[in-house]
Amino acid sequence: MPRTLLVSAKVIAEFGSRINDIIAAAPRAMDIVPFTPALQLGPEQIANIEAAYYSRDIWEGTEKSVLSPAAQAFWAIIDRAQNLEWMAVYSAGMDQKRYVDALKRGVRLTSSAGAQSEAVGLACATGVLALARGVPHWLNAQQRREWSPLRGRDVPPDIPGQTAVIVGTGYIGSVIARMLQAARMKTVGVRRNATPAGHFDQMRPPAVLDSLLPTCDWLVIACPLAPETRNLIDARRLALMKPTAGVANIARGEIIDETALAEALKAGRLKHAYLDVFHTEPLPVESPLWDLPNVLISPHNAGASTGTYACGVEIFMQNLHNYLKAQPLTNEAAIVP
Amino acid sequence: MPRTLLVSAKVIAEFGSRINDIIAAAPRAMDIVPFTPALQLGPEQIANIEAAYYSRDIWEGTEKSVLSPAAQAFWAIIDRAQNLEWMAVYSAGMDQKRYVDALKRGVRLTSSAGAQSEAVGLACATGVLALARGVPHWLNAQQRREWSPLRGRDVPPDIPGQTAVIVGTGYIGSVIARMLQAARMKTVGVRRNATPAGHFDQMRPPAVLDSLLPTCDWLVIACPLAPETRNLIDARRLALMKPTAGVANIARGEIIDETALAEALKAGRLKHAYLDVFHTEPLPVESPLWDLPNVLISPHNAGASTGTYACGVEIFMQNLHNYLKAQPLTNEAAIVP
């Protein structure tokens, strides 16, 4: 009996013939088990699972702290699949505890890094531009049917000539740099290997971050969560920024000290923030961030874009092809120490 | 006695020494009259005005239908200045009745076209991106402290691959094209002389507008108001657009049939609109546009950006230099038939 691949019924309905073609062309057989939340598998069937795809449709509805019903059913199987060798996941970041645990028990993991990068990068640039141009002010006035142009000292500063420091220069950071450079901002990338890259006017190593903070009009967080980025932007670093500056975070909430950020925004030591990610998600109703003027919150929704799902499936299918031919996998995660 | 130049006291305070230098270097003398709203001039002093600058600070607070107090005082002088030969104005568009009347009585007029183009173009691109990514939805949910990600059929379509038809390819249209092209939209410019230009993937003549409308995801209006553009986007043309498409207008309200637009948006025959300009400004409180979901209104405020004022003064000073040397003026308006 061939070993099996666990894939959602939705992915099979839409991409089944291509997945079948990939398996048919492979040097060995593999059977497909269509996953639905109602799927019941016996112990032998679970032991027979060799590969699985945690696709976007299974994940959808999951928050940091609460799995969707479909995701609960999926992980109930995965947690018992002791012979699982490879799992592809919808996510770009690999910092979830479930992923780390899977890696630790020897499962190979591949991400969908790149599938969401256009969507997330465009959302981030949109959030920055919306705050920089006064969109929250306009929308608030609109709700009151009030014609209320920004005038006098409320007129926002010119966007061209501003400096954006972008921490993390991977797929997503590059999209953000492309957009902000088109808006004639100066883009400064921060990455370990400070070699030049497209759409970044400058590239600097993390060691000089403190010296960059007083110079920037926008600090954009677009790096993975890792031991060296956890709490990277703490109260001390926030205090190095100009009171006219803004922060954007589409990476992970844990990279910024959220309490210190809220205090700085409230006290006028920072001007505005676009935040897609938080320490706790959903963001608790009592968080002071909800009410702060000049804070724009998207509920970990920056990646929402119709093509993200299909793009993730493409990466999965390419890796399925490689996996069955014992070739290197794209986006394979390593255990973070 | 030299003839005079009427300039606001604010412009003189900030740029006076440079203006004095320009006059000192000119082949003939000219005296400066500092304008303030309280300025009282006798008939001879008014008759002696040769040139004037209707600067942004004098205009600020003016709406289409109502002049600011400073603008009222300014125009009360200008209307009686029968020997006025040249007036520089803060505006980019020259369609105001006051300007047309001045041209008709033989006054040379120069605009500040270009001074606002970055600000207006960035505001327009921001409005388009904000609607395309769901910013109004996020802000509404934020006000209710509600974690409400766009999911399932509410997930917005990918921005890359969308088509933006941009009517008007001058300073402002080019900034919009630059931004939307950076977002990987296909940019199609519409202008009389359909020669290629930077940031436009295609350039088409106005005669084929009807054939472009069914193809576009965004219709962006960035052309001057003129007899041939008044009511250009009427009910018939709106009906040619896809129900998933959006409209953006940072040009003049009169270019779109506002009633037909509101009806199309209300009926779901158009998806969204970013509007900076209206038939009547301020937009009347009873306008249905205020309340429509997926409409983003900025109150003729797209040009608000700190540098716009200074950039306008630069254009004025260059023209003052040219005027005093009897050289051609930049941005000189012709009488529209």
CSV table of N, CA and C in Angstrom, one decimal, chain B residues 213-328:
chain,number,residue,atom,x,y,z
B,213,LEU,N,-13.1,51.4,-21.1
B,213,LEU,CA,-13.8,51.4,-19.8
B,213,LEU,C,-14.2,50.0,-19.4
B,214,PRO,N,-14.6,49.1,-20.3
B,214,PRO,CA,-14.9,47.7,-19.8
B,214,PRO,C,-13.7,46.9,-19.4
B,215,THR,N,-12.5,47.4,-19.7
B,215,THR,CA,-11.3,46.7,-19.4
B,215,THR,C,-10.6,47.1,-18.1
B,216,CYS,N,-11.1,48.2,-17.5
B,216,CYS,CA,-10.3,48.8,-16.4
B,216,CYS,C,-10.8,48.4,-15.0
B,217,ASP,N,-9.9,48.2,-14.1
B,217,ASP,CA,-10.3,48.0,-12.7
B,217,ASP,C,-10.3,49.3,-12.0
B,218,TRP,N,-9.6,50.3,-12.4
B,218,TRP,CA,-9.7,51.6,-11.9
B,218,TRP,C,-9.7,52.7,-13.0
B,219,LEU,N,-10.6,53.6,-12.9
B,219,LEU,CA,-10.7,54.7,-13.8
B,219,LEU,C,-10.2,56.0,-13.0
B,220,VAL,N,-9.1,56.6,-13.4
B,220,VAL,CA,-8.6,57.7,-12.6
B,220,VAL,C,-8.7,59.0,-13.5
B,221,ILE,N,-9.3,60.0,-12.9
B,221,ILE,CA,-9.5,61.2,-13.6
B,221,ILE,C,-8.5,62.2,-13.1
B,222,ALA,N,-7.6,62.7,-14.0
B,222,ALA,CA,-6.5,63.5,-13.7
B,222,ALA,C,-6.2,64.6,-14.8
B,223,CYS,N,-7.3,65.0,-15.5
B,223,CYS,CA,-7.2,65.9,-16.6
B,223,CYS,C,-7.8,67.3,-16.2
B,224,PRO,N,-7.4,68.3,-17.0
B,224,PRO,CA,-8.0,69.6,-16.7
B,224,PRO,C,-9.5,69.6,-17.0
B,225,LEU,N,-10.3,70.5,-16.3
B,225,LEU,CA,-11.7,70.7,-16.7
B,225,LEU,C,-11.7,71.6,-17.9
B,226,ALA,N,-12.3,71.2,-19.0
B,226,ALA,CA,-12.4,72.0,-20.2
B,226,ALA,C,-13.7,71.6,-20.9
B,227,PRO,N,-14.1,72.3,-21.9
B,227,PRO,CA,-15.4,71.9,-22.6
B,227,PRO,C,-15.4,70.5,-23.0
B,228,GLU,N,-14.3,69.9,-23.4
B,228,GLU,CA,-14.3,68.5,-23.9
B,228,GLU,C,-14.2,67.5,-22.7
B,229,THR,N,-13.9,68.0,-21.5
B,229,THR,CA,-13.9,67.0,-20.4
B,229,THR,C,-15.1,67.2,-19.4
B,230,ARG,N,-15.8,68.3,-19.6
B,230,ARG,CA,-17.0,68.5,-18.7
B,230,ARG,C,-18.0,67.3,-18.9
B,231,ASN,N,-18.4,66.7,-17.8
B,231,ASN,CA,-19.3,65.6,-17.9
B,231,ASN,C,-18.8,64.4,-18.8
B,232,LEU,N,-17.5,64.3,-18.9
B,232,LEU,CA,-16.9,63.3,-19.7
B,232,LEU,C,-17.3,61.9,-19.3
B,233,ILE,N,-17.4,61.7,-17.9
B,233,ILE,CA,-17.8,60.4,-17.4
B,233,ILE,C,-19.2,60.5,-17.0
B,234,ASP,N,-20.1,60.2,-17.9
B,234,ASP,CA,-21.6,60.3,-17.7
B,234,ASP,C,-22.1,59.0,-17.4
B,235,ALA,N,-23.4,58.9,-17.2
B,235,ALA,CA,-24.1,57.6,-16.8
B,235,ALA,C,-23.8,56.6,-17.9
B,236,ARG,N,-23.8,56.9,-19.2
B,236,ARG,CA,-23.6,55.9,-20.2
B,236,ARG,C,-22.2,55.3,-20.0
B,237,ARG,N,-21.2,56.2,-19.8
B,237,ARG,CA,-19.8,55.7,-19.7
B,237,ARG,C,-19.6,54.9,-18.4
B,238,LEU,N,-20.2,55.3,-17.3
B,238,LEU,CA,-20.1,54.6,-16.1
B,238,LEU,C,-20.7,53.1,-16.3
B,239,ALA,N,-21.8,53.1,-17.1
B,239,ALA,CA,-22.4,51.7,-17.3
B,239,ALA,C,-21.5,50.8,-18.1
B,240,LEU,N,-20.5,51.3,-18.8
B,240,LEU,CA,-19.6,50.5,-19.5
B,240,LEU,C,-18.5,49.8,-18.6
B,241,MET,N,-18.4,50.3,-17.4
B,241,MET,CA,-17.4,49.8,-16.5
B,241,MET,C,-17.8,48.5,-15.8
B,242,LYS,N,-16.9,47.7,-15.3
B,242,LYS,CA,-17.2,46.4,-14.6
B,242,LYS,C,-17.7,46.8,-13.2
B,243,PRO,N,-18.6,46.0,-12.7
B,243,PRO,CA,-19.1,46.2,-11.3
B,243,PRO,C,-18.0,46.1,-10.3
B,244,THR,N,-16.9,45.4,-10.6
B,244,THR,CA,-15.8,45.3,-9.7
B,244,THR,C,-14.8,46.4,-9.7
B,245,ALA,N,-15.1,47.4,-10.6
B,245,ALA,CA,-14.2,48.5,-10.8
B,245,ALA,C,-14.4,49.7,-9.9
B,246,GLY,N,-13.4,50.5,-9.8
B,246,GLY,CA,-13.4,51.7,-9.0
B,246,GLY,C,-13.1,53.0,-9.8
B,247,VAL,N,-13.5,54.1,-9.2
B,247,VAL,CA,-13.3,55.4,-9.8
B,247,VAL,C,-12.5,56.3,-8.9
B,248,ALA,N,-11.5,57.0,-9.4
B,248,ALA,CA,-10.8,58.0,-8.5
B,248,ALA,C,-10.8,59.4,-9.3
B,249,ASN,N,-11.1,60.4,-8.6
B,249,ASN,CA,-11.2,61.8,-9.2
B,249,ASN,C,-10.4,62.8,-8.3
B,250,ILE,N,-9.3,63.3,-8.8
B,250,ILE,CA,-8.6,64.3,-8.1
B,250,ILE,C,-8.5,65.6,-9.0
B,251,ALA,N,-9.3,65.6,-10.1
B,251,ALA,CA,-9.2,66.7,-11.0
B,251,ALA,C,-10.3,67.7,-10.7
B,252,ARG,N,-11.5,67.6,-11.3
B,252,ARG,CA,-12.6,68.5,-11.0
B,252,ARG,C,-13.9,67.7,-11.0
B,253,GLY,N,-14.8,68.0,-10.1
B,253,GLY,CA,-16.0,67.3,-9.9
B,253,GLY,C,-16.8,67.3,-11.2
B,254,GLU,N,-16.8,68.4,-11.9
B,254,GLU,CA,-17.6,68.5,-13.1
B,254,GLU,C,-17.3,67.5,-14.2
B,255,ILE,N,-16.2,66.8,-14.1
B,255,ILE,CA,-15.8,65.9,-15.1
B,255,ILE,C,-16.6,64.6,-15.0
B,256,ILE,N,-17.2,64.3,-13.8
B,256,ILE,CA,-18.0,63.1,-13.7
B,256,ILE,C,-19.4,63.5,-13.3
B,257,ASP,N,-20.4,62.8,-13.9
B,257,ASP,CA,-21.8,63.0,-13.5
B,257,ASP,C,-22.0,62.4,-12.1
B,258,GLU,N,-22.0,63.3,-11.1
B,258,GLU,CA,-21.9,62.9,-9.7
B,258,GLU,C,-23.1,62.1,-9.2
B,259,THR,N,-24.3,62.5,-9.7
B,259,THR,CA,-25.5,61.8,-9.4
B,259,THR,C,-25.5,60.4,-10.0
B,260,ALA,N,-25.1,60.3,-11.2
B,260,ALA,CA,-25.0,58.9,-11.8
B,260,ALA,C,-23.9,58.1,-11.1
B,261,LEU,N,-22.8,58.7,-10.7
B,261,LEU,CA,-21.8,58.0,-9.9
B,261,LEU,C,-22.3,57.4,-8.6
B,262,ALA,N,-23.0,58.3,-7.9
B,262,ALA,CA,-23.6,57.9,-6.6
B,262,ALA,C,-24.6,56.7,-6.8
B,263,GLU,N,-25.4,56.8,-7.8
B,263,GLU,CA,-26.4,55.8,-8.1
B,263,GLU,C,-25.7,54.4,-8.5
B,264,ALA,N,-24.7,54.5,-9.3
B,264,ALA,CA,-23.9,53.3,-9.7
B,264,ALA,C,-23.3,52.7,-8.5
B,265,LEU,N,-22.7,53.5,-7.6
B,265,LEU,CA,-22.1,52.9,-6.4
B,265,LEU,C,-23.1,52.3,-5.4
B,266,LYS,N,-24.2,53.0,-5.3
B,266,LYS,CA,-25.3,52.5,-4.4
B,266,LYS,C,-25.9,51.2,-4.9
B,267,ALA,N,-26.0,51.1,-6.3
B,267,ALA,CA,-26.6,49.9,-6.9
B,267,ALA,C,-25.6,48.8,-7.0
B,268,GLY,N,-24.4,49.0,-6.7
B,268,GLY,CA,-23.4,47.9,-6.8
B,268,GLY,C,-22.9,47.7,-8.3
B,269,ARG,N,-23.2,48.7,-9.1
B,269,ARG,CA,-22.7,48.7,-10.5
B,269,ARG,C,-21.3,49.2,-10.6
B,270,LEU,N,-20.8,49.7,-9.5
B,270,LEU,CA,-19.4,50.1,-9.4
B,270,LEU,C,-19.0,49.7,-7.9
B,271,LYS,N,-17.7,49.4,-7.8
B,271,LYS,CA,-17.3,48.8,-6.4
B,271,LYS,C,-16.9,49.9,-5.5
B,272,HIS,N,-16.1,50.9,-5.9
B,272,HIS,CA,-15.7,51.9,-4.9
B,272,HIS,C,-15.2,53.2,-5.6
B,273,ALA,N,-15.0,54.2,-4.9
B,273,ALA,CA,-14.6,55.5,-5.4
B,273,ALA,C,-13.8,56.3,-4.4
B,274,TYR,N,-12.7,56.9,-4.9
B,274,TYR,CA,-12.0,57.8,-4.1
B,274,TYR,C,-12.2,59.2,-4.7
B,275,LEU,N,-12.8,60.1,-4.0
B,275,LEU,CA,-13.2,61.4,-4.5
B,275,LEU,C,-12.6,62.6,-3.7
B,276,ASP,N,-11.9,63.4,-4.4
B,276,ASP,CA,-11.3,64.6,-3.8
B,276,ASP,C,-12.1,65.9,-4.2
B,277,VAL,N,-12.8,65.8,-5.3
B,277,VAL,CA,-13.5,67.0,-5.9
B,277,VAL,C,-14.9,66.7,-6.2
B,278,PHE,N,-15.7,67.7,-6.2
B,278,PHE,CA,-17.2,67.5,-6.3
B,278,PHE,C,-17.8,68.7,-7.1
B,279,HIS,N,-19.0,68.5,-7.5
B,279,HIS,CA,-19.7,69.6,-8.2
B,279,HIS,C,-19.8,70.8,-7.4
B,280,THR,N,-20.3,70.6,-6.1
B,280,THR,CA,-20.4,71.7,-5.1
B,280,THR,C,-19.4,71.4,-4.0
B,281,GLU,N,-18.6,72.4,-3.7
B,281,GLU,CA,-17.6,72.2,-2.6
B,281,GLU,C,-17.8,73.4,-1.6
B,282,PRO,N,-17.9,73.2,-0.3
B,282,PRO,CA,-17.9,71.9,0.4
B,282,PRO,C,-19.1,71.0,-0.1
B,283,LEU,N,-18.8,69.7,-0.2
B,283,LEU,CA,-19.9,68.7,-0.5
B,283,LEU,C,-21.1,68.9,0.4
B,284,PRO,N,-22.3,69.1,-0.1
B,284,PRO,CA,-23.4,69.4,0.7
B,284,PRO,C,-23.7,68.2,1.7
B,285,VAL,N,-24.1,68.5,2.9
B,285,VAL,CA,-24.3,67.5,3.9
B,285,VAL,C,-25.3,66.5,3.5
B,286,GLU,N,-26.2,66.8,2.5
B,286,GLU,CA,-27.2,65.8,2.1
B,286,GLU,C,-26.8,64.9,1.0
B,287,SER,N,-25.5,65.1,0.5
B,287,SER,CA,-25.0,64.3,-0.6
B,287,SER,C,-25.0,62.8,-0.2
B,288,PRO,N,-25.5,61.9,-1.0
B,288,PRO,CA,-25.5,60.5,-0.7
B,288,PRO,C,-24.1,59.9,-0.6
B,289,LEU,N,-23.1,60.6,-1.2
B,289,LEU,CA,-21.8,60.1,-1.3
B,289,LEU,C,-21.2,59.9,0.1
B,290,TRP,N,-21.5,60.8,1.1
B,290,TRP,CA,-20.9,60.7,2.4
B,290,TRP,C,-21.1,59.3,3.0
B,291,ASP,N,-22.2,58.7,2.9
B,291,ASP,CA,-22.6,57.5,3.6
B,291,ASP,C,-22.3,56.2,2.9
B,292,LEU,N,-21.9,56.3,1.6
B,292,LEU,CA,-21.8,55.1,0.8
B,292,LEU,C,-20.6,54.3,1.3
B,293,PRO,N,-20.7,53.0,1.6
B,293,PRO,CA,-19.6,52.2,1.9
B,293,PRO,C,-18.7,52.1,0.7
B,294,ASN,N,-17.4,52.0,1.0
B,294,ASN,CA,-16.4,51.9,-0.1
B,294,ASN,C,-16.3,53.2,-0.9
B,295,VAL,N,-16.7,54.3,-0.3
B,295,VAL,CA,-16.4,55.6,-0.9
B,295,VAL,C,-15.5,56.3,0.1
B,296,LEU,N,-14.4,56.8,-0.4
B,296,LEU,CA,-13.4,57.5,0.4
B,296,LEU,C,-13.4,59.0,-0.1
B,297,ILE,N,-13.7,59.9,0.8
B,297,ILE,CA,-13.8,61.3,0.5
B,297,ILE,C,-12.7,62.1,1.1
B,298,SER,N,-11.9,62.8,0.3
B,298,SER,CA,-11.0,63.8,0.9
B,298,SER,C,-11.5,65.1,0.4
B,299,PRO,N,-11.6,66.1,1.3
B,299,PRO,CA,-12.3,67.4,1.0
B,299,PRO,C,-11.4,68.3,0.2
B,300,HIS,N,-11.3,68.1,-1.0
B,300,HIS,CA,-10.4,68.9,-1.9
B,300,HIS,C,-9.1,69.1,-1.2
B,301,ASN,N,-8.5,68.1,-0.6
B,301,ASN,CA,-7.4,68.2,0.3
B,301,ASN,C,-6.2,67.4,-0.2
B,302,ALA,N,-6.3,66.8,-1.4
B,302,ALA,CA,-5.3,65.9,-1.9
B,302,ALA,C,-4.0,66.7,-2.0
B,303,GLY,N,-4.0,68.0,-2.2
B,303,GLY,CA,-2.8,68.7,-2.4
B,303,GLY,C,-2.1,69.2,-1.1
B,304,ALA,N,-2.8,68.9,0.0
B,304,ALA,CA,-2.2,69.4,1.3
B,304,ALA,C,-0.9,68.7,1.6
B,305,SER,N,0.1,69.4,1.6
B,305,SER,CA,1.5,68.8,1.9
B,305,SER,C,2.4,70.0,2.1
B,306,THR,N,3.2,70.0,3.1
B,306,THR,CA,3.9,71.2,3.5
B,306,THR,C,4.7,71.8,2.4
B,307,GLY,N,5.2,71.0,1.5
B,307,GLY,CA,6.1,71.6,0.5
B,307,GLY,C,5.4,72.3,-0.6
B,308,THR,N,4.1,72.1,-0.7
B,308,THR,CA,3.3,72.6,-1.9
B,308,THR,C,3.4,74.1,-1.9
B,309,TYR,N,3.3,74.8,-0.8
B,309,TYR,CA,3.4,76.2,-0.7
B,309,TYR,C,4.7,76.7,-1.2
B,310,ALA,N,5.8,76.2,-0.7
B,310,ALA,CA,7.1,76.7,-1.1
B,310,ALA,C,7.4,76.4,-2.5
B,311,CYS,N,6.9,75.3,-3.0
B,311,CYS,CA,7.2,74.9,-4.4
B,311,CYS,C,6.4,75.9,-5.3
B,312,GLY,N,5.2,76.3,-4.9
B,312,GLY,CA,4.5,77.3,-5.6
B,312,GLY,C,5.2,78.6,-5.7
B,313,VAL,N,5.8,79.0,-4.5
B,313,VAL,CA,6.6,80.3,-4.5
B,313,VAL,C,7.8,80.2,-5.4
B,314,GLU,N,8.4,79.0,-5.5
B,314,GLU,CA,9.6,78.9,-6.4
B,314,GLU,C,9.1,79.2,-7.9
B,315,ILE,N,8.0,78.6,-8.3
B,315,ILE,CA,7.5,78.8,-9.6
B,315,ILE,C,7.2,80.3,-9.9
B,316,PHE,N,6.6,80.9,-8.9
B,316,PHE,CA,6.3,82.3,-9.0
B,316,PHE,C,7.6,83.1,-9.1
B,317,MET,N,8.6,82.8,-8.3
B,317,MET,CA,9.8,83.6,-8.4
B,317,MET,C,10.5,83.5,-9.7
B,318,GLN,N,10.5,82.2,-10.2
B,318,GLN,CA,11.1,82.0,-11.5
B,318,GLN,C,10.4,82.8,-12.6
B,319,ASN,N,9.1,82.9,-12.5
B,319,ASN,CA,8.3,83.6,-13.5
B,319,ASN,C,8.5,85.1,-13.3
B,320,LEU,N,8.7,85.6,-12.0
B,320,LEU,CA,8.9,87.0,-11.8
B,320,LEU,C,10.2,87.4,-12.5
B,321,HIS,N,11.2,86.6,-12.3
B,321,HIS,CA,12.5,86.8,-13.0
B,321,HIS,C,12.3,86.9,-14.5
B,322,ASN,N,11.5,85.9,-15.1
B,322,ASN,CA,11.3,85.9,-16.5
B,322,ASN,C,10.5,87.2,-16.9
B,323,TYR,N,9.5,87.5,-16.1
B,323,TYR,CA,8.6,88.6,-16.5
B,323,TYR,C,9.3,89.9,-16.6
B,324,LEU,N,10.2,90.1,-15.6
B,324,LEU,CA,10.9,91.4,-15.5
B,324,LEU,C,11.9,91.5,-16.7
B,325,LYS,N,12.4,90.4,-17.2
B,325,LYS,CA,13.3,90.4,-18.3
B,325,LYS,C,12.5,90.1,-19.6
B,326,ALA,N,11.2,90.2,-19.6
B,326,ALA,CA,10.4,90.0,-20.8
B,326,ALA,C,10.7,88.7,-21.5
B,327,GLN,N,10.9,87.7,-20.7
B,327,GLN,CA,11.1,86.3,-21.2
B,327,GLN,C,9.8,85.5,-21.1
B,328,PRO,N,9.7,84.4,-21.9
B,328,PRO,CA,8.5,83.6,-21.8
B,328,PRO,C,8.2,83.1,-20.4
